[in-house]
PDB file of C-alpha atoms in Angstrom:
ATOM      1  CA  ASP O  27     198.389  50.331 216.141  1.00 90.00           C
ATOM      2  CA  ILE O  28     197.321  49.645 212.128  1.00 94.00           C
ATOM      3  CA  GLN O  29     200.657  49.440 209.944  1.00 96.00           C
ATOM      4  CA  MET O  30     200.690  51.408 206.354  1.00 98.00           C
ATOM      5  CA  THR O  31     203.810  49.120 204.317  1.00 98.00           C
ATOM      6  CA  GLN O  32     203.609  51.927 201.658  1.00 98.00           C
ATOM      7  CA  SER O  33     205.846  50.243 197.735  1.00 97.00           C
ATOM      8  CA  PRO O  34     208.064  50.187 196.596  1.00 97.00           C
ATOM      9  CA  SER O  35     210.197  54.068 198.481  1.00 97.00           C
ATOM     10  CA  SER O  36     211.200  55.265 195.608  1.00 97.00           C
ATOM     11  CA  LEU O  37     210.471  55.286 191.846  1.00 97.00           C
ATOM     12  CA  SER O  38     211.663  56.536 188.581  1.00 97.00           C
ATOM     13  CA  ALA O  39     210.218  56.496 185.419  1.00 97.00           C
ATOM     14  CA  SER O  40     209.449  58.474 182.512  1.00 97.00           C
ATOM     15  CA  VAL O  41     207.029  61.021 181.123  1.00 97.00           C
ATOM     16  CA  GLY O  42     203.784  58.858 180.129  1.00 97.00           C
ATOM     17  CA  ASP O  43     204.587  56.105 182.173  1.00 97.00           C
ATOM     18  CA  ARG O  44     201.914  53.662 183.838  1.00 98.00           C
ATOM     19  CA  VAL O  45     202.856  54.455 187.424  1.00 98.00           C
ATOM     20  CA  THR O  46     201.660  52.119 190.427  1.00 98.00           C
ATOM     21  CA  ILE O  47     202.620  52.757 194.089  1.00 98.00           C
ATOM     22  CA  THR O  48     200.324  50.386 196.997  1.00 98.00           C
ATOM     23  CA  CYS O  49     199.807  50.236 200.376  1.00 98.00           C
ATOM     24  CA  ARG O  50     198.976  47.432 202.545  1.00 98.00           C
ATOM     25  CA  ALA O  51     196.865  47.732 205.666  1.00 98.00           C
ATOM     26  CA  SER O  52     197.721  45.397 208.655  1.00 97.00           C
ATOM     27  CA  GLN O  53     193.966  45.160 209.799  1.00 97.00           C
ATOM     28  CA  GLY O  54     191.194  46.001 207.595  1.00 97.00           C
ATOM     29  CA  ILE O  55     190.123  49.473 206.934  1.00 96.00           C
ATOM     30  CA  ARG O  56     187.202  49.151 204.854  1.00 96.00           C
ATOM     31  CA  ASN O  57     187.721  52.217 202.117  1.00 95.00           C
ATOM     32  CA  ASP O  58     189.114  55.106 205.006  1.00 96.00           C
ATOM     33  CA  LEU O  59     191.974  55.827 203.129  1.00 97.00           C
ATOM     34  CA  GLY O  60     193.999  58.342 201.397  1.00 97.00           C
ATOM     35  CA  TRP O  61     196.362  59.042 198.662  1.00 98.00           C
ATOM     36  CA  TYR O  62     198.740  62.628 198.987  1.00 98.00           C
ATOM     37  CA  GLN O  63     201.044  64.362 197.220  1.00 98.00           C
ATOM     38  CA  GLN O  64     203.324  66.547 198.927  1.00 97.00           C
ATOM     39  CA  LYS O  65     205.949  68.568 196.670  1.00 96.00           C
ATOM     40  CA  PRO O  66     209.130  69.864 198.678  1.00 92.00           C
ATOM     41  CA  GLY O  67     208.151  72.725 201.178  1.00 89.00           C
ATOM     42  CA  LYS O  68     203.974  71.852 200.665  1.00 93.00           C
ATOM     43  CA  ALA O  69     201.931  70.944 203.582  1.00 94.00           C
ATOM     44  CA  PRO O  70     200.587  66.886 201.124  1.00 95.00           C
ATOM     45  CA  LYS O  71     198.015  67.522 198.632  1.00 96.00           C
ATOM     46  CA  ARG O  72     194.574  65.124 199.226  1.00 96.00           C
ATOM     47  CA  LEU O  73     193.929  63.292 195.341  1.00 98.00           C
ATOM     48  CA  ILE O  74     191.941  60.150 196.117  1.00 98.00           C
ATOM     49  CA  TYR O  75     189.761  60.188 199.422  1.00 97.00           C
ATOM     50  CA  ALA O  76     186.888  56.685 200.235  1.00 97.00           C
ATOM     51  CA  ALA O  77     190.162  54.488 198.385  1.00 97.00           C
ATOM     52  CA  SER O  78     188.771  55.665 194.674  1.00 98.00           C
ATOM     53  CA  SER O  79     187.502  58.549 194.950  1.00 98.00           C
ATOM     54  CA  LEU O  80     189.565  60.765 192.229  1.00 98.00           C
ATOM     55  CA  GLN O  81     189.296  64.648 195.080  1.00 96.00           C
ATOM     56  CA  SER O  82     187.553  68.140 192.991  1.00 95.00           C
ATOM     57  CA  GLY O  83     190.364  69.403 191.059  1.00 96.00           C
ATOM     58  CA  VAL O  84     192.895  66.771 190.542  1.00 98.00           C
ATOM     59  CA  PRO O  85     193.061  65.049 187.247  1.00 97.00           C
ATOM     60  CA  SER O  86     192.237  62.490 186.164  1.00 97.00           C
ATOM     61  CA  ARG O  87     195.532  60.609 184.845  1.00 98.00           C
ATOM     62  CA  PHE O  88     195.481  59.746 188.827  1.00 98.00           C
ATOM     63  CA  SER O  89     193.064  56.984 190.406  1.00 98.00           C
ATOM     64  CA  GLY O  90     192.726  54.828 193.233  1.00 98.00           C
ATOM     65  CA  SER O  91     191.484  50.985 194.153  1.00 98.00           C
ATOM     66  CA  GLY O  92     191.501  48.636 197.031  1.00 97.00           C
ATOM     67  CA  SER O  93     189.545  48.281 200.002  1.00 96.00           C
ATOM     68  CA  GLY O  94     190.407  46.027 203.466  1.00 96.00           C
ATOM     69  CA  THR O  95     193.640  45.951 203.155  1.00 97.00           C
ATOM     70  CA  GLU O  96     195.217  46.490 199.539  1.00 98.00           C
ATOM     71  CA  PHE O  97     194.652  49.589 197.774  1.00 98.00           C
ATOM     72  CA  THR O  98     196.199  51.211 194.817  1.00 98.00           C
ATOM     73  CA  LEU O  99     197.622  54.587 193.414  1.00 98.00           C
ATOM     74  CA  THR O 100     197.899  54.435 189.143  1.00 98.00           C
ATOM     75  CA  ILE O 101     199.309  57.477 187.722  1.00 98.00           C
ATOM     76  CA  SER O 102     198.281  56.143 183.865  1.00 96.00           C
ATOM     77  CA  SER O 103     200.602  58.694 181.896  1.00 96.00           C
ATOM     78  CA  LEU O 104     202.895  60.159 183.753  1.00 97.00           C
ATOM     79  CA  GLN O 105     203.814  63.771 183.591  1.00 97.00           C
ATOM     80  CA  PRO O 106     206.585  66.136 184.564  1.00 97.00           C
ATOM     81  CA  GLU O 107     204.741  67.877 187.464  1.00 97.00           C
ATOM     82  CA  ASP O 108     203.752  65.007 188.715  1.00 98.00           C
ATOM     83  CA  SER O 109     207.054  64.811 190.285  1.00 97.00           C
ATOM     84  CA  ALA O 110     206.868  64.526 194.590  1.00 97.00           C
ATOM     85  CA  THR O 111     206.310  62.276 197.425  1.00 97.00           C
ATOM     86  CA  TYR O 112     202.830  60.051 197.373  1.00 98.00           C
ATOM     87  CA  TYR O 113     201.721  58.783 200.615  1.00 98.00           C
ATOM     88  CA  CYS O 114     198.682  56.383 201.612  1.00 98.00           C
ATOM     89  CA  LEU O 115     196.735  58.067 205.373  1.00 97.00           C
ATOM     90  CA  GLN O 116     193.937  54.990 207.037  1.00 96.00           C
ATOM     91  CA  HIS O 117     191.864  57.034 209.233  1.00 94.00           C
ATOM     92  CA  SER O 118     189.974  53.621 210.072  1.00 93.00           C
ATOM     93  CA  THR O 119     190.941  53.562 213.879  1.00 89.00           C
ATOM     94  CA  ASN O 120     192.710  56.175 215.903  1.00 85.00           C
ATOM     95  CA  PRO O 121     195.683  56.573 215.932  1.00 88.00           C
ATOM     96  CA  ILE O 122     196.067  57.366 212.069  1.00 92.00           C
ATOM     97  CA  THR O 123     198.723  56.460 210.717  1.00 95.00           C
ATOM     98  CA  PHE O 124     201.198  57.054 207.406  1.00 97.00           C
ATOM     99  CA  GLY O 125     203.040  54.752 204.945  1.00 97.00           C
ATOM    100  CA  GLN O 126     206.670  55.473 204.834  1.00 97.00           C
ATOM    101  CA  GLY O 127     205.962  57.669 201.536  1.00 97.00           C
ATOM    102  CA  THR O 128     207.120  56.904 197.502  1.00 98.00           C
ATOM    103  CA  ARG O 129     209.216  59.175 196.536  1.00 97.00           C
ATOM    104  CA  LEU O 130     209.255  59.309 192.193  1.00 98.00           C
ATOM    105  CA  GLU O 131     211.629  60.933 190.776  1.00 97.00           C
ATOM    106  CA  ILE O 132     210.798  62.280 186.986  1.00 95.00           C
ATOM    107  CA  LYS O 133     213.634  60.764 184.575  1.00 93.00           C
TER     108      LYS O 133
ATOM    109  CA  GLN V   5     185.910  74.623 202.607  1.00 85.00           C
ATOM    110  CA  VAL V   6     187.634  74.413 205.454  1.00 92.00           C
ATOM    111  CA  GLN V   7     191.240  76.820 206.165  1.00 95.00           C
ATOM    112  CA  MET V   8     193.491  76.351 208.766  1.00 96.00           C
ATOM    113  CA  GLN V   9     196.905  78.103 209.962  1.00 97.00           C
ATOM    114  CA  GLU V  10     199.281  77.858 212.329  1.00 98.00           C
ATOM    115  CA  SER V  11     201.021  80.346 214.328  1.00 97.00           C
ATOM    116  CA  GLY V  12     203.578  80.064 217.234  1.00 95.00           C
ATOM    117  CA  PRO V  13     207.733  80.461 218.051  1.00 96.00           C
ATOM    118  CA  GLY V  14     209.936  79.308 215.763  1.00 95.00           C
ATOM    119  CA  VAL V  15     212.173  78.258 217.797  1.00 98.00           C
ATOM    120  CA  VAL V  16     212.006  76.317 220.961  1.00 98.00           C
ATOM    121  CA  LYS V  17     214.474  75.642 223.961  1.00 98.00           C
ATOM    122  CA  PRO V  18     215.021  71.838 225.142  1.00 97.00           C
ATOM    123  CA  SER V  19     213.777  70.611 228.317  1.00 97.00           C
ATOM    124  CA  GLU V  20     210.830  73.733 227.437  1.00 98.00           C
ATOM    125  CA  THR V  21     206.772  73.710 226.289  1.00 98.00           C
ATOM    126  CA  LEU V  22     206.477  73.499 222.626  1.00 98.00           C
ATOM    127  CA  SER V  23     202.228  75.805 222.081  1.00 98.00           C
ATOM    128  CA  LEU V  24     200.792  76.453 219.015  1.00 98.00           C
ATOM    129  CA  THR V  25     197.543  77.467 218.209  1.00 98.00           C
ATOM    130  CA  CYS V  26     196.066  76.630 214.814  1.00 98.00           C
ATOM    131  CA  THR V  27     192.710  79.854 213.516  1.00 98.00           C
ATOM    132  CA  VAL V  28     190.542  77.751 211.569  1.00 97.00           C
ATOM    133  CA  SER V  29     188.295  79.911 208.944  1.00 96.00           C
ATOM    134  CA  GLY V  30     185.398  78.627 206.801  1.00 94.00           C
ATOM    135  CA  TYR V  31     184.033  76.595 209.410  1.00 94.00           C
ATOM    136  CA  ALA V  32     183.359  76.497 213.126  1.00 95.00           C
ATOM    137  CA  ILE V  33     185.186  73.800 215.265  1.00 94.00           C
ATOM    138  CA  SER V  34     182.184  72.922 217.054  1.00 93.00           C
ATOM    139  CA  SER V  35     180.423  71.781 214.141  1.00 91.00           C
ATOM    140  CA  GLY V  36     182.278  68.659 214.086  1.00 87.00           C
ATOM    141  CA  TYR V  37     185.052  66.633 212.487  1.00 91.00           C
ATOM    142  CA  TYR V  38     188.409  65.979 214.965  1.00 93.00           C
ATOM    143  CA  TRP V  39     190.986  68.810 215.097  1.00 96.00           C
ATOM    144  CA  GLY V  40     194.362  67.801 215.949  1.00 96.00           C
ATOM    145  CA  TRP V  41     198.267  68.251 214.383  1.00 98.00           C
ATOM    146  CA  ILE V  42     200.574  66.339 212.425  1.00 97.00           C
ATOM    147  CA  ARG V  43     204.204  66.909 212.523  1.00 97.00           C
ATOM    148  CA  GLN V  44     206.613  65.917 209.976  1.00 97.00           C
ATOM    149  CA  PRO V  45     210.461  65.917 210.628  1.00 96.00           C
ATOM    150  CA  PRO V  46     212.403  67.275 207.730  1.00 94.00           C
ATOM    151  CA  GLY V  47     213.486  64.904 205.284  1.00 92.00           C
ATOM    152  CA  LYS V  48     211.538  62.526 207.152  1.00 94.00           C
ATOM    153  CA  GLY V  49     207.974  60.715 207.028  1.00 94.00           C
ATOM    154  CA  LEU V  50     204.269  61.946 208.986  1.00 95.00           C
ATOM    155  CA  GLU V  51     203.484  61.465 212.557  1.00 95.00           C
ATOM    156  CA  TRP V  52     199.944  61.741 213.637  1.00 95.00           C
ATOM    157  CA  ILE V  53     200.373  63.822 216.875  1.00 97.00           C
ATOM    158  CA  GLY V  54     196.570  63.848 217.939  1.00 95.00           C
ATOM    159  CA  SER V  55     193.228  64.950 218.064  1.00 94.00           C
ATOM    160  CA  VAL V  56     189.651  65.822 219.767  1.00 94.00           C
ATOM    161  CA  LEU V  57     186.148  66.116 219.427  1.00 90.00           C
ATOM    162  CA  HIS V  58     184.834  69.631 220.546  1.00 83.00           C
ATOM    163  CA  GLY V  59     182.171  68.199 223.144  1.00 81.00           C
ATOM    164  CA  GLY V  60     183.773  64.541 222.572  1.00 75.00           C
ATOM    165  CA  SER V  61     187.014  62.698 222.396  1.00 85.00           C
ATOM    166  CA  SER V  62     190.406  62.668 222.684  1.00 89.00           C
ATOM    167  CA  ASN V  63     192.882  60.638 221.020  1.00 91.00           C
ATOM    168  CA  TYR V  64     196.985  60.800 221.236  1.00 93.00           C
ATOM    169  CA  ASN V  65     199.878  59.002 219.033  1.00 92.00           C
ATOM    170  CA  PRO V  66     200.853  56.162 222.022  1.00 91.00           C
ATOM    171  CA  SER V  67     204.659  57.677 221.051  1.00 92.00           C
ATOM    172  CA  LEU V  68     203.402  60.939 222.854  1.00 95.00           C
ATOM    173  CA  LYS V  69     200.571  60.220 224.513  1.00 94.00           C
ATOM    174  CA  SER V  70     202.221  61.477 228.278  1.00 96.00           C
ATOM    175  CA  ARG V  71     203.810  64.766 226.948  1.00 97.00           C
ATOM    176  CA  VAL V  72     200.508  66.022 224.028  1.00 97.00           C
ATOM    177  CA  THR V  73     197.638  68.198 225.011  1.00 96.00           C
ATOM    178  CA  ILE V  74     195.548  69.314 222.069  1.00 96.00           C
ATOM    179  CA  SER V  75     192.134  71.562 222.974  1.00 95.00           C
ATOM    180  CA  LEU V  76     190.029  73.290 221.530  1.00 95.00           C
ATOM    181  CA  ASP V  77     188.708  77.143 222.074  1.00 95.00           C
ATOM    182  CA  THR V  78     185.082  77.562 220.386  1.00 94.00           C
ATOM    183  CA  SER V  79     185.053  81.221 221.146  1.00 95.00           C
ATOM    184  CA  LYS V  80     188.228  81.504 218.576  1.00 97.00           C
ATOM    185  CA  ASN V  81     187.407  79.169 216.497  1.00 97.00           C
ATOM    186  CA  GLN V  82     190.770  77.815 217.169  1.00 97.00           C
ATOM    187  CA  VAL V  83     192.934  74.831 218.079  1.00 97.00           C
ATOM    188  CA  SER V  84     196.151  74.688 220.378  1.00 97.00           C
ATOM    189  CA  LEU V  85     199.230  72.080 220.966  1.00 98.00           C
ATOM    190  CA  LYS V  86     201.219  71.749 223.902  1.00 98.00           C
ATOM    191  CA  LEU V  87     203.961  69.114 223.955  1.00 98.00           C
ATOM    192  CA  SER V  88     205.963  69.646 226.985  1.00 98.00           C
ATOM    193  CA  SER V  89     209.915  68.697 228.045  1.00 98.00           C
ATOM    194  CA  VAL V  90     210.970  68.538 223.857  1.00 98.00           C
ATOM    195  CA  THR V  91     214.299  67.856 222.849  1.00 98.00           C
ATOM    196  CA  ALA V  92     215.632  67.836 219.038  1.00 97.00           C
ATOM    197  CA  ALA V  93     214.041  65.358 217.698  1.00 97.00           C
ATOM    198  CA  ASP V  94     210.228  67.058 218.238  1.00 98.00           C
ATOM    199  CA  THR V  95     212.263  69.032 215.699  1.00 98.00           C
ATOM    200  CA  ALA V  96     209.821  69.075 212.775  1.00 97.00           C
ATOM    201  CA  LEU V  97     207.100  70.654 210.966  1.00 97.00           C
ATOM    202  CA  TYR V  98     203.582  70.723 212.788  1.00 98.00           C
ATOM    203  CA  TYR V  99     200.848  70.958 210.454  1.00 98.00           C
ATOM    204  CA  CYS V 100     197.118  71.609 211.815  1.00 98.00           C
ATOM    205  CA  ALA V 101     194.897  69.061 210.510  1.00 96.00           C
ATOM    206  CA  ALA V 102     191.161  68.460 209.923  1.00 95.00           C
ATOM    207  CA  LYS V 103     189.688  64.455 209.918  1.00 92.00           C
ATOM    208  CA  ASP V 104     186.266  64.358 207.927  1.00 90.00           C
ATOM    209  CA  ASP V 105     184.733  60.217 208.010  1.00 88.00           C
ATOM    210  CA  ILE V 106     184.652  60.539 204.103  1.00 90.00           C
ATOM    211  CA  PHE V 107     187.050  63.059 202.911  1.00 90.00           C
ATOM    212  CA  GLY V 108     189.652  62.215 204.978  1.00 90.00           C
ATOM    213  CA  ILE V 109     192.734  64.864 206.341  1.00 93.00           C
ATOM    214  CA  TYR V 110     192.499  68.867 206.092  1.00 94.00           C
ATOM    215  CA  TRP V 111     195.676  70.290 205.978  1.00 95.00           C
ATOM    216  CA  GLY V 112     196.713  73.577 207.365  1.00 96.00           C
ATOM    217  CA  GLN V 113     199.913  75.262 206.125  1.00 96.00           C
ATOM    218  CA  GLY V 114     202.588  74.396 208.609  1.00 97.00           C
ATOM    219  CA  THR V 115     205.216  75.352 210.671  1.00 97.00           C
ATOM    220  CA  LEU V 116     208.366  74.431 211.294  1.00 97.00           C
ATOM    221  CA  VAL V 117     210.019  73.979 215.471  1.00 98.00           C
ATOM    222  CA  THR V 118     212.893  74.296 216.151  1.00 98.00           C
ATOM    223  CA  VAL V 119     214.260  72.500 219.491  1.00 98.00           C
ATOM    224  CA  SER V 120     217.541  74.626 220.210  1.00 96.00           C
ATOM    225  CA  SER V 121     218.992  76.847 223.011  1.00 94.00           C
TER     226      SER V 121
END
């Protein structure tokens, strides 16, 4: 199985801050990676697909980069509604695997 | 846009079989995508259970493979999950999911299943 190592596991930042979350894959997954935002009691919502493509309707402050084994999600200017848990997900190879999640708190 | 709605019992007794159904709208399951299930224990992370392709292969999480069956009913446009011999560790929010090679995962709203006597 491909292991996805996501960091940090949690972080606290202020409105307007730039935030970066990282996922590392245990082997190359091309760009078959997505970033998802999950709020309590809700299904995950896709933010980024194909590592760097912004999902329609998602604010442009969210961006993704990377290919192969290292990927990042960046929020350029944090907003209060960004408080959530963020997951990376690789779908290059079965079984699909997830990062452990990053809990983002707004100070 | 594909939409999915899960249904099934909210409580299952230990050692019994968990059965869930996912009704898909906006897309014919015979047209493509891998169809499957993902679960999330309360307060924990996400775990892929498995997926099947209409007329093609199936793939299951090795940790669950001996207990899981995922099947498709194209006449009803539904995806089903059966998980046998459940224990409290199987208590989770269960999501129906469709996998696209480019866009990744489309999610249902999820349904909570509690294993309890």
